[in-house]
Short mmCIF file of C-alpha atoms in Angstrom, two decimals:
data_model
loop_
_atom_site.label_atom_id
_atom_site.label_comp_id
_atom_site.label_asym_id
_atom_site.label_seq_id
_atom_site.Cartn_x
_atom_site.Cartn_y
_atom_site.Cartn_z
CA MET A 1 0.00 0.00 0.00
CA LEU A 2 1.38 3.38 -1.02
CA ILE A 3 1.13 6.32 1.34
CA LEU A 4 1.24 9.71 -0.32
CA SER A 5 2.60 12.85 1.28
CA GLY A 6 -0.03 15.49 1.87
CA ALA A 7 1.27 17.73 -0.90
CA LEU A 8 1.57 14.96 -3.47
CA CYS A 9 -1.81 13.49 -2.53
CA ALA A 10 -3.38 16.92 -2.98
CA THR A 11 -1.63 17.22 -6.33
CA PHE A 12 -3.06 13.91 -7.54
CA ILE A 13 -6.56 14.87 -6.43
CA PHE A 14 -6.23 18.28 -8.05
CA LEU A 15 -5.01 16.83 -11.32
CA ALA A 16 -7.64 14.10 -11.29
CA VAL A 17 -10.29 16.83 -11.15
CA ASN A 18 -8.46 19.23 -13.45
CA THR A 19 -6.69 16.95 -15.89
CA ASN A 20 -6.30 19.77 -18.37
CA LYS A 21 -3.63 21.60 -16.33
CA ALA A 22 -0.03 20.92 -15.41
CA ILE A 23 2.67 22.93 -13.73
CA ALA A 24 5.98 23.17 -15.55
CA ALA A 25 9.31 23.53 -13.80
CA ASP A 26 9.20 27.23 -14.61
CA GLY A 27 6.11 27.56 -12.39
CA HIS A 28 3.75 28.52 -15.21
CA ASP A 29 0.47 26.80 -15.91
CA HIS A 30 0.31 24.99 -19.23
CA HIS A 31 -2.99 23.71 -20.55
CA ALA A 32 -3.12 20.13 -21.80
CA THR A 33 -5.71 18.89 -24.24
CA HIS A 34 -6.80 15.52 -25.49
CA GLU A 35 -5.88 16.57 -29.02
CA GLN A 36 -3.05 14.58 -30.45
CA GLY A 37 -1.90 17.64 -32.42
CA ASN A 38 -0.81 19.47 -29.25
CA ALA A 39 2.78 18.26 -29.36
CA SER A 40 4.13 21.57 -28.07
CA ASN A 41 2.32 21.08 -24.74
CA MET A 42 3.72 17.56 -24.36
CA GLU A 43 7.16 19.00 -25.14
CA SER A 44 6.63 21.67 -22.48
CA LEU A 45 5.68 19.03 -19.91
CA MET A 46 8.72 16.92 -20.80
CA LYS A 47 11.00 19.97 -20.61
CA GLY A 48 9.62 20.69 -17.15
CA ILE A 49 10.41 17.12 -16.14
CA GLY A 50 13.89 17.45 -17.61
CA LYS A 51 14.62 20.69 -15.75
CA ALA A 52 13.43 19.27 -12.44
CA ASN A 53 15.40 16.09 -13.10
CA LYS A 54 18.64 18.01 -13.72
CA LYS A 55 18.25 20.03 -10.54
CA LEU A 56 17.42 16.90 -8.58
CA LYS A 57 20.52 15.16 -9.90
CA LYS A 58 22.70 17.85 -8.34
CA GLN A 59 21.17 17.69 -4.89
CA ILE A 60 19.40 14.41 -4.12
CA MET A 61 22.31 13.22 -1.95
CA ILE A 62 22.35 16.42 0.14
CA PRO A 63 20.14 15.93 3.22
CA ASP A 64 19.79 19.69 3.81
CA LYS A 65 18.09 19.95 0.42
CA ASN A 66 15.53 17.18 0.92
CA LYS A 67 12.60 19.63 1.01
CA SER A 68 13.69 21.16 -2.28
CA SER A 69 14.34 17.70 -3.76
CA ILE A 70 10.79 16.69 -2.85
CA GLU A 71 9.49 19.79 -4.61
CA TYR A 72 11.35 18.76 -7.78
CA LEU A 73 9.87 15.27 -7.48
CA HIS A 74 6.42 16.89 -7.25
CA VAL A 75 7.05 18.85 -10.47
CA MET A 76 8.05 15.62 -12.18
CA ALA A 77 4.97 13.82 -10.84
CA LYS A 78 2.56 16.61 -11.83
CA ASN A 79 3.92 16.75 -15.35
CA LEU A 80 3.97 12.98 -15.77
CA LEU A 81 0.38 12.76 -14.60
CA ALA A 82 -0.59 15.49 -17.05
CA CYS A 83 1.10 13.51 -19.85
CA THR A 84 -1.47 10.75 -19.39
CA THR A 85 -4.02 12.93 -21.18
CA HIS A 86 -1.85 12.96 -24.30
CA VAL A 87 -1.33 10.49 -27.08
CA PRO A 88 2.34 9.58 -27.61
CA SER A 89 3.74 11.16 -30.77
CA ILE A 90 4.66 7.75 -32.16
CA VAL A 91 1.00 6.66 -32.36
CA PRO A 92 0.19 8.19 -35.78
CA THR A 93 3.26 6.47 -37.25
CA ILE A 94 2.30 2.91 -36.29
CA PRO A 95 -0.37 0.59 -37.70
CA SER A 96 -3.85 1.42 -36.39
CA ALA A 97 -4.25 -2.05 -34.85
CA LYS A 98 -1.35 -1.31 -32.46
CA ARG A 99 -2.27 2.27 -31.54
CA SER A 100 -4.52 1.47 -28.60
CA GLN A 101 -1.97 -0.86 -27.03
CA ILE A 102 0.91 1.60 -27.40
CA THR A 103 -1.19 4.28 -25.68
CA ILE A 104 -1.95 1.87 -22.83
CA ASP A 105 1.74 0.93 -22.59
CA PHE A 106 2.58 4.65 -22.41
CA GLN A 107 0.16 5.18 -19.53
CA ILE A 108 1.48 2.12 -17.68
CA GLU A 109 5.07 3.38 -17.96
CA ILE A 110 3.94 6.71 -16.50
CA ILE A 111 2.39 4.85 -13.56
CA VAL A 112 5.66 2.97 -13.02
CA ALA A 113 7.59 6.25 -13.04
CA LEU A 114 5.12 7.79 -10.60
CA GLN A 115 5.58 4.84 -8.25
CA GLY A 116 9.34 5.39 -8.38
CA ILE A 117 8.89 9.08 -7.64
CA LEU A 118 6.75 8.21 -4.63
CA GLU A 119 9.43 5.80 -3.42
CA ALA A 120 12.11 8.48 -3.78
CA GLU A 121 9.95 10.95 -1.87
CA LYS A 122 9.30 8.40 0.89
CA GLN A 123 13.03 7.82 1.26
CA LEU A 124 13.76 11.56 1.37
CA LEU A 125 11.15 11.97 4.09
CA LYS A 126 12.99 9.25 6.04
CA ASN A 127 16.31 11.08 5.37
CA ASN A 128 17.56 8.04 3.51
CA ASN A 129 19.18 9.89 0.63
CA LYS A 130 21.05 6.86 -0.69
CA ALA A 131 17.79 4.91 -1.15
CA ALA A 132 16.10 8.03 -2.56
CA GLN A 133 18.87 8.37 -5.11
CA ALA A 134 18.54 4.70 -6.09
CA ALA A 135 14.79 5.11 -6.64
CA TRP A 136 15.29 8.36 -8.54
CA VAL A 137 17.98 6.84 -10.80
CA LYS A 138 15.52 4.12 -11.83
CA VAL A 139 12.89 6.77 -12.59
CA ALA A 140 15.32 8.90 -14.60
CA LYS A 141 16.46 5.91 -16.67
CA SER A 142 12.86 4.82 -17.24
CA ILE A 143 11.81 8.29 -18.38
CA LYS A 144 14.74 8.51 -20.79
CA LYS A 145 14.12 5.02 -22.21
CA ASN A 146 10.40 5.60 -22.61
CA HIS A 147 10.81 9.09 -24.02
CA ASN A 148 12.72 7.52 -26.90
CA LYS A 149 10.32 4.55 -27.14
CA PHE A 150 7.14 6.63 -27.44
CA GLN A 151 8.43 9.58 -29.45
CA ALA A 152 8.19 9.65 -33.22
CA ASP A 153 11.45 10.07 -35.10
CA ASP A 154 11.82 13.56 -36.54
#
């Protein structure tokens, strides 16, 4: 059973009710739509994840920065959750019979990443930075792998 921090739990509830909004690392609201043609919004969400990820990489092992590290994890979680309302850019390039499954696979990979983020947050709350880093490294690798897997070649 997963236990969410108050802030992250509130974020999930907020986004469940308002699935058309996400917060980028720059702090600005970006509106998501169900339209597959809104690639720029998906790019904005991914850039927000990337910025938070880079900042987290520099500080996740520093106990005095655990609060800030948790905030970066929240940005990543918010943006990942917002990505679930999008269709991966690779979908139009694959046979129609496989499109539904690739979209489901995309959503499942987001859930896996969110679980890893929650584990990293739990470890930071326990001041176990080594375990938090291990969880975060898995998330970062998963996001990178899946970004390439679900993105259409330019």
